[in-house]
PQR file of N, CA, C, O and H, with PARSE charges and radii, in Angstrom:
ATOM      1  N   MET A   1      38.826  62.024  14.365 -0.4000 1.5000
ATOM      2  CA  MET A   1      40.210  61.924  14.817 -0.0000 2.0000
ATOM      3  C   MET A   1      41.123  62.493  13.739  0.5500 1.7000
ATOM      4  O   MET A   1      40.948  62.188  12.560 -0.5500 1.4000
ATOM      5  N   PRO A   2      42.095  63.314  14.127 -0.5600 1.5000
ATOM      6  CA  PRO A   2      42.979  63.920  13.132  0.2800 2.0000
ATOM      7  C   PRO A   2      43.895  62.891  12.485  0.5500 1.7000
ATOM      8  O   PRO A   2      44.228  61.868  13.084 -0.5500 1.4000
ATOM      9  N   ASP A   3      44.285  63.174  11.277 -0.4000 1.5000
ATOM     10  CA  ASP A   3      45.225  62.325  10.556 -0.0000 2.0000
ATOM     11  C   ASP A   3      46.629  62.654  11.072  0.5500 1.7000
ATOM     12  O   ASP A   3      47.078  63.791  10.926 -0.5500 1.4000
ATOM     13  H   ASP A   3      44.014  64.004  10.791  0.4000 1.0000
ATOM     14  N   PRO A   4      47.331  61.687  11.672 -0.5600 1.5000
ATOM     15  CA  PRO A   4      48.652  61.982  12.208  0.2800 2.0000
ATOM     16  C   PRO A   4      49.666  62.328  11.127  0.5500 1.7000
ATOM     17  O   PRO A   4      50.755  62.812  11.434 -0.5500 1.4000
ATOM     18  N   GLY A   5      49.326  62.087   9.874 -0.4000 1.5000
ATOM     19  CA  GLY A   5      50.238  62.416   8.791 -0.0000 2.0000
ATOM     20  C   GLY A   5      50.143  63.861   8.333  0.5500 1.7000
ATOM     21  O   GLY A   5      50.932  64.289   7.490 -0.5500 1.4000
ATOM     22  H   GLY A   5      48.441  61.694   9.624  0.4000 1.0000
ATOM     23  N   ILE A   6      49.190  64.630   8.872 -0.4000 1.5000
ATOM     24  CA  ILE A   6      49.044  66.030   8.481 -0.0000 2.0000
ATOM     25  C   ILE A   6      49.803  66.912   9.468  0.5500 1.7000
ATOM     26  O   ILE A   6      49.548  66.889  10.673 -0.5500 1.4000
ATOM     27  H   ILE A   6      48.549  64.283   9.557  0.4000 1.0000
ATOM     28  N   ARG A   7      50.731  67.680   8.934 -0.4000 1.5000
ATOM     29  CA  ARG A   7      51.499  68.621   9.757 -0.0000 2.0000
ATOM     30  C   ARG A   7      51.192  70.038   9.279  0.5500 1.7000
ATOM     31  O   ARG A   7      50.784  70.247   8.136 -0.5500 1.4000
ATOM     32  H   ARG A   7      50.938  67.698   7.956  0.4000 1.0000
ATOM     33  N   ASN A   8      51.393  71.002  10.167 -0.4000 1.5000
ATOM     34  CA  ASN A   8      51.213  72.394   9.754 -0.0000 2.0000
ATOM     35  C   ASN A   8      52.283  73.269  10.370  0.5500 1.7000
ATOM     36  O   ASN A   8      52.953  72.888  11.329 -0.5500 1.4000
ATOM     37  H   ASN A   8      51.724  70.833  11.095  0.4000 1.0000
ATOM     38  N   HIS A   9      52.427  74.453   9.795 -0.4000 1.5000
ATOM     39  CA  HIS A   9      53.421  75.425  10.251 -0.0000 2.0000
ATOM     40  C   HIS A   9      52.737  76.694  10.746  0.5500 1.7000
ATOM     41  O   HIS A   9      53.303  77.783  10.659 -0.5500 1.4000
ATOM     42  H   HIS A   9      51.882  74.763   9.016  0.4000 1.0000
ATOM     43  N   ILE A  10      51.531  76.552  11.260 -0.4000 1.5000
ATOM     44  CA  ILE A  10      50.739  77.719  11.630 -0.0000 2.0000
ATOM     45  C   ILE A  10      51.430  78.563  12.693  0.5500 1.7000
ATOM     46  O   ILE A  10      51.520  79.782  12.551 -0.5500 1.4000
ATOM     47  H   ILE A  10      51.071  75.666  11.331  0.4000 1.0000
ATOM     48  N   ARG A  11      51.911  77.939  13.740 -0.4000 1.5000
ATOM     49  CA  ARG A  11      52.536  78.707  14.826 -0.0000 2.0000
ATOM     50  C   ARG A  11      53.719  79.526  14.313  0.5500 1.7000
ATOM     51  O   ARG A  11      53.820  80.721  14.587 -0.5500 1.4000
ATOM     52  H   ARG A  11      51.837  76.949  13.856  0.4000 1.0000
ATOM     53  N   ARG A  12      54.614  78.873  13.565 -0.4000 1.5000
ATOM     54  CA  ARG A  12      55.782  79.584  13.028 -0.0000 2.0000
ATOM     55  C   ARG A  12      55.347  80.709  12.097  0.5500 1.7000
ATOM     56  O   ARG A  12      55.889  81.812  12.158 -0.5500 1.4000
ATOM     57  H   ARG A  12      54.532  77.902  13.342  0.4000 1.0000
ATOM     58  N   LEU A  13      54.379  80.434  11.242 -0.4000 1.5000
ATOM     59  CA  LEU A  13      53.922  81.439  10.286 -0.0000 2.0000
ATOM     60  C   LEU A  13      53.281  82.637  10.981  0.5500 1.7000
ATOM     61  O   LEU A  13      53.442  83.771  10.528 -0.5500 1.4000
ATOM     62  H   LEU A  13      53.939  79.537  11.192  0.4000 1.0000
ATOM     63  N   ARG A  14      52.563  82.402  12.069 -0.4000 1.5000
ATOM     64  CA  ARG A  14      51.969  83.528  12.799 -0.0000 2.0000
ATOM     65  C   ARG A  14      53.055  84.488  13.267  0.5500 1.7000
ATOM     66  O   ARG A  14      52.905  85.706  13.166 -0.5500 1.4000
ATOM     67  H   ARG A  14      52.433  81.481  12.437  0.4000 1.0000
ATOM     68  N   PHE A  15      54.152  83.932  13.780 -0.4000 1.5000
ATOM     69  CA  PHE A  15      55.228  84.789  14.270 -0.0000 2.0000
ATOM     70  C   PHE A  15      55.990  85.451  13.127  0.5500 1.7000
ATOM     71  O   PHE A  15      56.468  86.576  13.271 -0.5500 1.4000
ATOM     72  H   PHE A  15      54.274  82.943  13.863  0.4000 1.0000
ATOM     73  N   GLU A  16      56.105  84.774  12.014 -0.4000 1.5000
ATOM     74  CA  GLU A  16      56.766  85.364  10.843 -0.0000 2.0000
ATOM     75  C   GLU A  16      55.915  86.446  10.192  0.5500 1.7000
ATOM     76  O   GLU A  16      56.426  87.254   9.416 -0.5500 1.4000
ATOM     77  H   GLU A  16      55.717  83.860  11.897  0.4000 1.0000
ATOM     78  N   HIS A  17      54.634  86.467  10.500 -0.4000 1.5000
ATOM     79  CA  HIS A  17      53.716  87.470   9.945 -0.0000 2.0000
ATOM     80  C   HIS A  17      53.348  88.485  11.028  0.5500 1.7000
ATOM     81  O   HIS A  17      52.176  88.684  11.345 -0.5500 1.4000
ATOM     82  H   HIS A  17      54.220  85.811  11.131  0.4000 1.0000
ATOM     83  N   GLY A  18      54.364  89.111  11.578 -0.4000 1.5000
ATOM     84  CA  GLY A  18      54.157  90.191  12.537 -0.0000 2.0000
ATOM     85  C   GLY A  18      53.611  89.740  13.875  0.5500 1.7000
ATOM     86  O   GLY A  18      52.869  90.471  14.531 -0.5500 1.4000
ATOM     87  H   GLY A  18      55.317  88.949  11.320  0.4000 1.0000
ATOM     88  N   GLU A  19      53.982  88.522  14.283 -0.4000 1.5000
ATOM     89  CA  GLU A  19      53.497  87.967  15.550 -0.0000 2.0000
ATOM     90  C   GLU A  19      51.971  88.014  15.631  0.5500 1.7000
ATOM     91  O   GLU A  19      51.392  88.441  16.630 -0.5500 1.4000
ATOM     92  H   GLU A  19      54.585  87.928  13.750  0.4000 1.0000
ATOM     93  N   MET A  20      51.349  87.564  14.553 -0.4000 1.5000
ATOM     94  CA  MET A  20      49.894  87.481  14.478 -0.0000 2.0000
ATOM     95  C   MET A  20      49.369  86.639  15.637  0.5500 1.7000
ATOM     96  O   MET A  20      49.917  85.576  15.928 -0.5500 1.4000
ATOM     97  H   MET A  20      51.820  87.218  13.742  0.4000 1.0000
ATOM     98  N   THR A  21      48.333  87.096  16.285 -0.4000 1.5000
ATOM     99  CA  THR A  21      47.753  86.328  17.391 -0.0000 2.0000
ATOM    100  C   THR A  21      46.874  85.202  16.857  0.5500 1.7000
ATOM    101  O   THR A  21      46.442  85.220  15.705 -0.5500 1.4000
ATOM    102  H   THR A  21      47.888  87.960  16.049  0.4000 1.0000
ATOM    103  N   GLN A  22      46.625  84.237  17.712 -0.4000 1.5000
ATOM    104  CA  GLN A  22      45.706  83.168  17.343 -0.0000 2.0000
ATOM    105  C   GLN A  22      44.327  83.744  17.063  0.5500 1.7000
ATOM    106  O   GLN A  22      43.631  83.292  16.154 -0.5500 1.4000
ATOM    107  H   GLN A  22      46.976  84.223  18.648  0.4000 1.0000
ATOM    108  N   ASP A  23      43.937  84.738  17.843 -0.4000 1.5000
ATOM    109  CA  ASP A  23      42.628  85.361  17.664 -0.0000 2.0000
ATOM    110  C   ASP A  23      42.524  86.059  16.310  0.5500 1.7000
ATOM    111  O   ASP A  23      41.503  85.946  15.631 -0.5500 1.4000
ATOM    112  H   ASP A  23      44.502  85.105  18.582  0.4000 1.0000
ATOM    113  N   ALA A  24      43.566  86.775  15.918 -0.4000 1.5000
ATOM    114  CA  ALA A  24      43.556  87.480  14.630 -0.0000 2.0000
ATOM    115  C   ALA A  24      43.455  86.483  13.476  0.5500 1.7000
ATOM    116  O   ALA A  24      42.703  86.704  12.527 -0.5500 1.4000
ATOM    117  H   ALA A  24      44.395  86.867  16.470  0.4000 1.0000
ATOM    118  N   LEU A  25      44.207  85.396  13.556 -0.4000 1.5000
ATOM    119  CA  LEU A  25      44.142  84.378  12.510 -0.0000 2.0000
ATOM    120  C   LEU A  25      42.764  83.730  12.493  0.5500 1.7000
ATOM    121  O   LEU A  25      42.194  83.495  11.427 -0.5500 1.4000
ATOM    122  H   LEU A  25      44.819  85.216  14.326  0.4000 1.0000
ATOM    123  N   ALA A  26      42.236  83.445  13.667 -0.4000 1.5000
ATOM    124  CA  ALA A  26      40.908  82.830  13.755 -0.0000 2.0000
ATOM    125  C   ALA A  26      39.858  83.708  13.091  0.5500 1.7000
ATOM    126  O   ALA A  26      39.004  83.206  12.361 -0.5500 1.4000
ATOM    127  H   ALA A  26      42.699  83.636  14.532  0.4000 1.0000
ATOM    128  N   LYS A  27      39.913  84.999  13.334 -0.4000 1.5000
ATOM    129  CA  LYS A  27      38.939  85.920  12.730 -0.0000 2.0000
ATOM    130  C   LYS A  27      39.069  85.930  11.217  0.5500 1.7000
ATOM    131  O   LYS A  27      38.059  85.931  10.512 -0.5500 1.4000
ATOM    132  H   LYS A  27      40.607  85.407  13.927  0.4000 1.0000
ATOM    133  N   GLN A  28      40.298  85.937  10.703 -0.4000 1.5000
ATOM    134  CA  GLN A  28      40.495  85.923   9.250 -0.0000 2.0000
ATOM    135  C   GLN A  28      39.994  84.623   8.629  0.5500 1.7000
ATOM    136  O   GLN A  28      39.487  84.616   7.507 -0.5500 1.4000
ATOM    137  H   GLN A  28      41.118  85.936  11.275  0.4000 1.0000
ATOM    138  N   ALA A  29      40.139  83.524   9.365 -0.4000 1.5000
ATOM    139  CA  ALA A  29      39.744  82.213   8.832 -0.0000 2.0000
ATOM    140  C   ALA A  29      38.284  81.882   9.128  0.5500 1.7000
ATOM    141  O   ALA A  29      37.756  80.905   8.596 -0.5500 1.4000
ATOM    142  H   ALA A  29      40.551  83.529  10.276  0.4000 1.0000
ATOM    143  N   GLY A  30      37.630  82.673   9.961 -0.4000 1.5000
ATOM    144  CA  GLY A  30      36.224  82.437  10.267 -0.0000 2.0000
ATOM    145  C   GLY A  30      35.982  81.312  11.256  0.5500 1.7000
ATOM    146  O   GLY A  30      34.961  80.628  11.190 -0.5500 1.4000
ATOM    147  H   GLY A  30      38.059  83.466  10.393  0.4000 1.0000
ATOM    148  N   VAL A  31      36.934  81.117  12.186 -0.4000 1.5000
ATOM    149  CA  VAL A  31      36.800  80.084  13.213 -0.0000 2.0000
ATOM    150  C   VAL A  31      37.108  80.694  14.575  0.5500 1.7000
ATOM    151  O   VAL A  31      37.383  81.889  14.677 -0.5500 1.4000
ATOM    152  H   VAL A  31      37.763  81.673  12.239  0.4000 1.0000
ATOM    153  N   THR A  32      37.061  79.873  15.620 -0.4000 1.5000
ATOM    154  CA  THR A  32      37.391  80.350  16.952 -0.0000 2.0000
ATOM    155  C   THR A  32      38.886  80.211  17.218  0.5500 1.7000
ATOM    156  O   THR A  32      39.597  79.476  16.534 -0.5500 1.4000
ATOM    157  H   THR A  32      36.837  78.902  15.537  0.4000 1.0000
ATOM    158  N   ARG A  33      39.331  80.935  18.222 -0.4000 1.5000
ATOM    159  CA  ARG A  33      40.733  80.829  18.648 -0.0000 2.0000
ATOM    160  C   ARG A  33      41.030  79.401  19.100  0.5500 1.7000
ATOM    161  O   ARG A  33      42.141  78.907  18.907 -0.5500 1.4000
ATOM    162  H   ARG A  33      38.753  81.533  18.778  0.4000 1.0000
ATOM    163  N   HIS A  34      40.056  78.748  19.691 -0.4000 1.5000
ATOM    164  CA  HIS A  34      40.247  77.370  20.158 -0.0000 2.0000
ATOM    165  C   HIS A  34      40.524  76.420  18.993  0.5500 1.7000
ATOM    166  O   HIS A  34      41.274  75.456  19.145 -0.5500 1.4000
ATOM    167  H   HIS A  34      39.153  79.149  19.848  0.4000 1.0000
ATOM    168  N   THR A  35      39.930  76.685  17.845 -0.4000 1.5000
ATOM    169  CA  THR A  35      40.206  75.873  16.658 -0.0000 2.0000
ATOM    170  C   THR A  35      41.660  76.044  16.236  0.5500 1.7000
ATOM    171  O   THR A  35      42.334  75.065  15.913 -0.5500 1.4000
ATOM    172  H   THR A  35      39.321  77.468  17.721  0.4000 1.0000
ATOM    173  N   ILE A  36      42.145  77.283  16.238 -0.4000 1.5000
ATOM    174  CA  ILE A  36      43.545  77.539  15.885 -0.0000 2.0000
ATOM    175  C   ILE A  36      44.470  76.856  16.889  0.5500 1.7000
ATOM    176  O   ILE A  36      45.479  76.266  16.505 -0.5500 1.4000
ATOM    177  H   ILE A  36      41.597  78.077  16.500  0.4000 1.0000
ATOM    178  N   MET A  37      44.125  76.936  18.173 -0.4000 1.5000
ATOM    179  CA  MET A  37      44.928  76.269  19.205 -0.0000 2.0000
ATOM    180  C   MET A  37      44.997  74.758  18.942  0.5500 1.7000
ATOM    181  O   MET A  37      46.070  74.160  19.030 -0.5500 1.4000
ATOM    182  H   MET A  37      43.304  77.415  18.484  0.4000 1.0000
ATOM    183  N   ALA A  38      43.862  74.151  18.623 -0.4000 1.5000
ATOM    184  CA  ALA A  38      43.812  72.713  18.370 -0.0000 2.0000
ATOM    185  C   ALA A  38      44.622  72.347  17.128  0.5500 1.7000
ATOM    186  O   ALA A  38      45.306  71.324  17.111 -0.5500 1.4000
ATOM    187  H   ALA A  38      42.991  74.637  18.551  0.4000 1.0000
ATOM    188  N   LEU A  39      44.547  73.173  16.097 -0.4000 1.5000
ATOM    189  CA  LEU A  39      45.331  72.925  14.887 -0.0000 2.0000
ATOM    190  C   LEU A  39      46.823  72.969  15.201  0.5500 1.7000
ATOM    191  O   LEU A  39      47.570  72.078  14.797 -0.5500 1.4000
ATOM    192  H   LEU A  39      43.992  74.005  16.111  0.4000 1.0000
ATOM    193  N   GLU A  40      47.256  73.994  15.912 -0.4000 1.5000
ATOM    194  CA  GLU A  40      48.673  74.135  16.241 -0.0000 2.0000
ATOM    195  C   GLU A  40      49.170  72.968  17.086  0.5500 1.7000
ATOM    196  O   GLU A  40      50.321  72.549  16.956 -0.5500 1.4000
ATOM    197  H   GLU A  40      46.649  74.718  16.240  0.4000 1.0000
ATOM    198  N   ALA A  41      48.314  72.448  17.942 -0.4000 1.5000
ATOM    199  CA  ALA A  41      48.686  71.334  18.813 -0.0000 2.0000
ATOM    200  C   ALA A  41      48.601  69.983  18.101  0.5500 1.7000
ATOM    201  O   ALA A  41      48.961  68.956  18.675 -0.5500 1.4000
ATOM    202  H   ALA A  41      47.379  72.788  18.047  0.4000 1.0000
ATOM    203  N   GLY A  42      48.126  69.979  16.853 -0.4000 1.5000
ATOM    204  CA  GLY A  42      48.001  68.738  16.108 -0.0000 2.0000
ATOM    205  C   GLY A  42      46.835  67.876  16.564  0.5500 1.7000
ATOM    206  O   GLY A  42      46.802  66.674  16.297 -0.5500 1.4000
ATOM    207  H   GLY A  42      47.833  70.814  16.386  0.4000 1.0000
ATOM    208  N   LYS A  43      45.872  68.493  17.257 -0.4000 1.5000
ATOM    209  CA  LYS A  43      44.723  67.755  17.772 -0.0000 2.0000
ATOM    210  C   LYS A  43      43.523  67.807  16.828  0.5500 1.7000
ATOM    211  O   LYS A  43      42.487  67.201  17.101 -0.5500 1.4000
ATOM    212  H   LYS A  43      45.899  69.468  17.474  0.4000 1.0000
ATOM    213  N   TYR A  44      43.663  68.524  15.734 -0.4000 1.5000
ATOM    214  CA  TYR A  44      42.541  68.729  14.829 -0.0000 2.0000
ATOM    215  C   TYR A  44      43.066  68.846  13.409  0.5500 1.7000
ATOM    216  O   TYR A  44      44.007  69.598  13.153 -0.5500 1.4000
ATOM    217  H   TYR A  44      44.504  69.017  15.512  0.4000 1.0000
ATOM    218  N   ALA A  45      42.470  68.116  12.493 -0.4000 1.5000
ATOM    219  CA  ALA A  45      42.804  68.226  11.071 -0.0000 2.0000
ATOM    220  C   ALA A  45      41.750  69.122  10.429  0.5500 1.7000
ATOM    221  O   ALA A  45      40.557  68.848  10.558 -0.5500 1.4000
ATOM    222  H   ALA A  45      41.705  67.506  12.701  0.4000 1.0000
ATOM    223  N   PRO A  46      42.156  70.173   9.748 -0.5600 1.5000
ATOM    224  CA  PRO A  46      41.182  71.109   9.193  0.2800 2.0000
ATOM    225  C   PRO A  46      40.460  70.546   7.986  0.5500 1.7000
ATOM    226  O   PRO A  46      40.952  69.650   7.301 -0.5500 1.4000
ATOM    227  N   SER A  47      39.272  71.097   7.742 -0.4000 1.5000
ATOM    228  CA  SER A  47      38.591  70.792   6.483 -0.0000 2.0000
ATOM    229  C   SER A  47      39.413  71.423   5.359  0.5500 1.7000
ATOM    230  O   SER A  47      40.266  72.277   5.603 -0.5500 1.4000
ATOM    231  H   SER A  47      38.872  71.825   8.299  0.4000 1.0000
ATOM    232  N   LEU A  48      39.153  71.003   4.163 -0.4000 1.5000
ATOM    233  CA  LEU A  48      39.863  71.576   3.025 -0.0000 2.0000
ATOM    234  C   LEU A  48      39.588  73.078   2.920  0.5500 1.7000
ATOM    235  O   LEU A  48      40.499  73.862   2.654 -0.5500 1.4000
ATOM    236  H   LEU A  48      38.461  70.309   3.965  0.4000 1.0000
ATOM    237  N   LEU A  49      38.337  73.474   3.130 -0.4000 1.5000
ATOM    238  CA  LEU A  49      37.976  74.887   3.075 -0.0000 2.0000
ATOM    239  C   LEU A  49      38.733  75.685   4.129  0.5500 1.7000
ATOM    240  O   LEU A  49      39.259  76.756   3.827 -0.5500 1.4000
ATOM    241  H   LEU A  49      37.597  72.837   3.346  0.4000 1.0000
ATOM    242  N   LEU A  50      38.796  75.186   5.353 -0.4000 1.5000
ATOM    243  CA  LEU A  50      39.521  75.896   6.409 -0.0000 2.0000
ATOM    244  C   LEU A  50      41.009  75.969   6.099  0.5500 1.7000
ATOM    245  O   LEU A  50      41.638  77.002   6.328 -0.5500 1.4000
ATOM    246  H   LEU A  50      38.368  74.316   5.598  0.4000 1.0000
ATOM    247  N   ALA A  51      41.571  74.901   5.586 -0.4000 1.5000
ATOM    248  CA  ALA A  51      42.989  74.904   5.225 -0.0000 2.0000
ATOM    249  C   ALA A  51      43.275  75.999   4.196  0.5500 1.7000
ATOM    250  O   ALA A  51      44.273  76.711   4.310 -0.5500 1.4000
ATOM    251  H   ALA A  51      41.061  74.062   5.400  0.4000 1.0000
ATOM    252  N   PHE A  52      42.410  76.134   3.199 -0.4000 1.5000
ATOM    253  CA  PHE A  52      42.590  77.186   2.195 -0.0000 2.0000
ATOM    254  C   PHE A  52      42.435  78.581   2.812  0.5500 1.7000
ATOM    255  O   PHE A  52      43.172  79.499   2.454 -0.5500 1.4000
ATOM    256  H   PHE A  52      41.600  75.556   3.106  0.4000 1.0000
ATOM    257  N   ARG A  53      41.496  78.740   3.723 -0.4000 1.5000
ATOM    258  CA  ARG A  53      41.309  80.044   4.376 -0.0000 2.0000
ATOM    259  C   ARG A  53      42.532  80.445   5.191  0.5500 1.7000
ATOM    260  O   ARG A  53      42.931  81.610   5.192 -0.5500 1.4000
ATOM    261  H   ARG A  53      40.897  77.993   4.014  0.4000 1.0000
ATOM    262  N   ILE A  54      43.122  79.480   5.880 -0.4000 1.5000
ATOM    263  CA  ILE A  54      44.313  79.771   6.685 -0.0000 2.0000
ATOM    264  C   ILE A  54      45.484  80.124   5.775  0.5500 1.7000
ATOM    265  O   ILE A  54      46.214  81.080   6.038 -0.5500 1.4000
ATOM    266  H   ILE A  54      42.798  78.534   5.879  0.4000 1.0000
ATOM    267  N   ALA A  55      45.662  79.358   4.713 -0.4000 1.5000
ATOM    268  CA  ALA A  55      46.739  79.653   3.767 -0.0000 2.0000
ATOM    269  C   ALA A  55      46.553  81.047   3.173  0.5500 1.7000
ATOM    270  O   ALA A  55      47.523  81.788   3.015 -0.5500 1.4000
ATOM    271  H   ALA A  55      45.069  78.582   4.499  0.4000 1.0000
ATOM    272  N   LYS A  56      45.325  81.403   2.846 -0.4000 1.5000
ATOM    273  CA  LYS A  56      45.041  82.731   2.286 -0.0000 2.0000
ATOM    274  C   LYS A  56      45.361  83.830   3.301  0.5500 1.7000
ATOM    275  O   LYS A  56      45.852  84.894   2.924 -0.5500 1.4000
ATOM    276  H   LYS A  56      44.536  80.801   2.973  0.4000 1.0000
ATOM    277  N   ALA A  57      45.089  83.582   4.579 -0.4000 1.5000
ATOM    278  CA  ALA A  57      45.390  84.570   5.613 -0.0000 2.0000
ATOM    279  C   ALA A  57      46.881  84.879   5.662  0.5500 1.7000
ATOM    280  O   ALA A  57      47.279  85.997   5.991 -0.5500 1.4000
ATOM    281  H   ALA A  57      44.690  82.718   4.886  0.4000 1.0000
ATOM    282  N   PHE A  58      47.702  83.885   5.334 -0.4000 1.5000
ATOM    283  CA  PHE A  58      49.152  84.084   5.310 -0.0000 2.0000
ATOM    284  C   PHE A  58      49.655  84.512   3.932  0.5500 1.7000
ATOM    285  O   PHE A  58      50.823  84.869   3.780 -0.5500 1.4000
ATOM    286  H   PHE A  58      47.379  82.977   5.067  0.4000 1.0000
ATOM    287  N   GLY A  59      48.778  84.476   2.934 -0.4000 1.5000
ATOM    288  CA  GLY A  59      49.190  84.816   1.573 -0.0000 2.0000
ATOM    289  C   GLY A  59      50.123  83.780   0.984  0.5500 1.7000
ATOM    290  O   GLY A  59      51.027  84.103   0.213 -0.5500 1.4000
ATOM    291  H   GLY A  59      47.829  84.186   3.058  0.4000 1.0000
ATOM    292  N   LEU A  60      49.893  82.521   1.359 -0.4000 1.5000
ATOM    293  CA  LEU A  60      50.768  81.433   0.915 -0.0000 2.0000
ATOM    294  C   LEU A  60      49.963  80.320   0.257  0.5500 1.7000
ATOM    295  O   LEU A  60      48.766  80.184   0.506 -0.5500 1.4000
ATOM    296  H   LEU A  60      49.159  82.259   1.986  0.4000 1.0000
ATOM    297  N   PRO A  61      50.626  79.520  -0.589 -0.5600 1.5000
ATOM    298  CA  PRO A  61      49.957  78.331  -1.124  0.2800 2.0000
ATOM    299  C   PRO A  61      49.705  77.330   0.003  0.5500 1.7000
ATOM    300  O   PRO A  61      50.442  77.291   0.988 -0.5500 1.4000
ATOM    301  N   LEU A  62      48.686  76.545  -0.148 -0.4000 1.5000
ATOM    302  CA  LEU A  62      48.300  75.548   0.848 -0.0000 2.0000
ATOM    303  C   LEU A  62      49.489  74.680   1.285  0.5500 1.7000
ATOM    304  O   LEU A  62      49.647  74.397   2.472 -0.5500 1.4000
ATOM    305  H   LEU A  62      48.087  76.576  -0.948  0.4000 1.0000
ATOM    306  N   GLU A  63      50.318  74.264   0.330 -0.4000 1.5000
ATOM    307  CA  GLU A  63      51.422  73.354   0.611 -0.0000 2.0000
ATOM    308  C   GLU A  63      52.499  73.967   1.499  0.5500 1.7000
ATOM    309  O   GLU A  63      53.302  73.236   2.077 -0.5500 1.4000
ATOM    310  H   GLU A  63      50.189  74.494  -0.635  0.4000 1.0000
ATOM    311  N   GLN A  64      52.534  75.284   1.619 -0.4000 1.5000
ATOM    312  CA  GLN A  64      53.526  75.917   2.496 -0.0000 2.0000
ATOM    313  C   GLN A  64      53.012  76.035   3.930  0.5500 1.7000
ATOM    314  O   GLN A  64      53.769  76.389   4.833 -0.5500 1.4000
ATOM    315  H   GLN A  64      51.882  75.879   1.149  0.4000 1.0000
ATOM    316  N   VAL A  65      51.732  75.740   4.140 -0.4000 1.5000
ATOM    317  CA  VAL A  65      51.154  75.789   5.479 -0.0000 2.0000
ATOM    318  C   VAL A  65      50.903  74.374   5.998  0.5500 1.7000
ATOM    319  O   VAL A  65      51.141  74.095   7.173 -0.5500 1.4000
ATOM    320  H   VAL A  65      51.116  75.452   3.406  0.4000 1.0000
ATOM    321  N   PHE A  66      50.426  73.484   5.134 -0.4000 1.5000
ATOM    322  CA  PHE A  66      50.085  72.117   5.534 -0.0000 2.0000
ATOM    323  C   PHE A  66      50.841  71.117   4.664  0.5500 1.7000
ATOM    324  O   PHE A  66      51.047  71.343   3.472 -0.5500 1.4000
ATOM    325  H   PHE A  66      50.233  73.711   4.180  0.4000 1.0000
ATOM    326  N   GLN A  67      51.253  70.004   5.283 -0.4000 1.5000
ATOM    327  CA  GLN A  67      51.868  68.904   4.553 -0.0000 2.0000
ATOM    328  C   GLN A  67      51.250  67.591   5.024  0.5500 1.7000
ATOM    329  O   GLN A  67      50.837  67.456   6.176 -0.5500 1.4000
ATOM    330  H   GLN A  67      51.085  69.821   6.252  0.4000 1.0000
ATOM    331  N   HIS A  68      51.197  66.634   4.110 -0.4000 1.5000
ATOM    332  CA  HIS A  68      50.713  65.298   4.449 -0.0000 2.0000
ATOM    333  C   HIS A  68      51.884  64.337   4.255  0.5500 1.7000
ATOM    334  O   HIS A  68      52.442  64.229   3.164 -0.5500 1.4000
ATOM    335  H   HIS A  68      51.532  66.744   3.175  0.4000 1.0000
ATOM    336  N   ASP A  69      52.240  63.649   5.324 -0.4000 1.5000
ATOM    337  CA  ASP A  69      53.385  62.729   5.292 -0.0000 2.0000
ATOM    338  C   ASP A  69      53.031  61.342   4.799  0.5500 1.7000
ATOM    339  O   ASP A  69      53.893  60.612   4.309 -0.5500 1.4000
ATOM    340  H   ASP A  69      51.786  63.737   6.210  0.4000 1.0000
ATOM    341  N   GLY A  70      51.757  60.975   4.928 -0.4000 1.5000
ATOM    342  CA  GLY A  70      51.358  59.602   4.605 -0.0000 2.0000
ATOM    343  C   GLY A  70      51.102  59.376   3.130  0.5500 1.7000
ATOM    344  O   GLY A  70      51.253  60.274   2.303 -0.5500 1.4000
ATOM    345  H   GLY A  70      51.057  61.568   5.326  0.4000 1.0000
ATOM    346  N   GLY A  71      50.717  58.167   2.831 -0.4000 1.5000
ATOM    347  CA  GLY A  71      50.480  57.790   1.451 -0.0000 2.0000
ATOM    348  C   GLY A  71      49.076  57.736   1.075  0.5500 1.7000
ATOM    349  O   GLY A  71      48.756  57.428  -0.073 -0.5500 1.4000
ATOM    350  H   GLY A  71      50.595  57.437   3.504  0.4000 1.0000
TER
END
């Protein structure tokens, strides 16, 4: 079950990066498009490795893509 305290900005970042498709991001991160869809919908919390891969695809630090609200 995903941690409700984890938020991400994947959808916004895809559009800010030349309207990157979910499929293009998925290929860069080594996952399926369905995984990206689930992440954007908040239905899936990524592994640490996947979180770093997604941040790298955007050329951003992890903290600019994912945030944890809880303690």
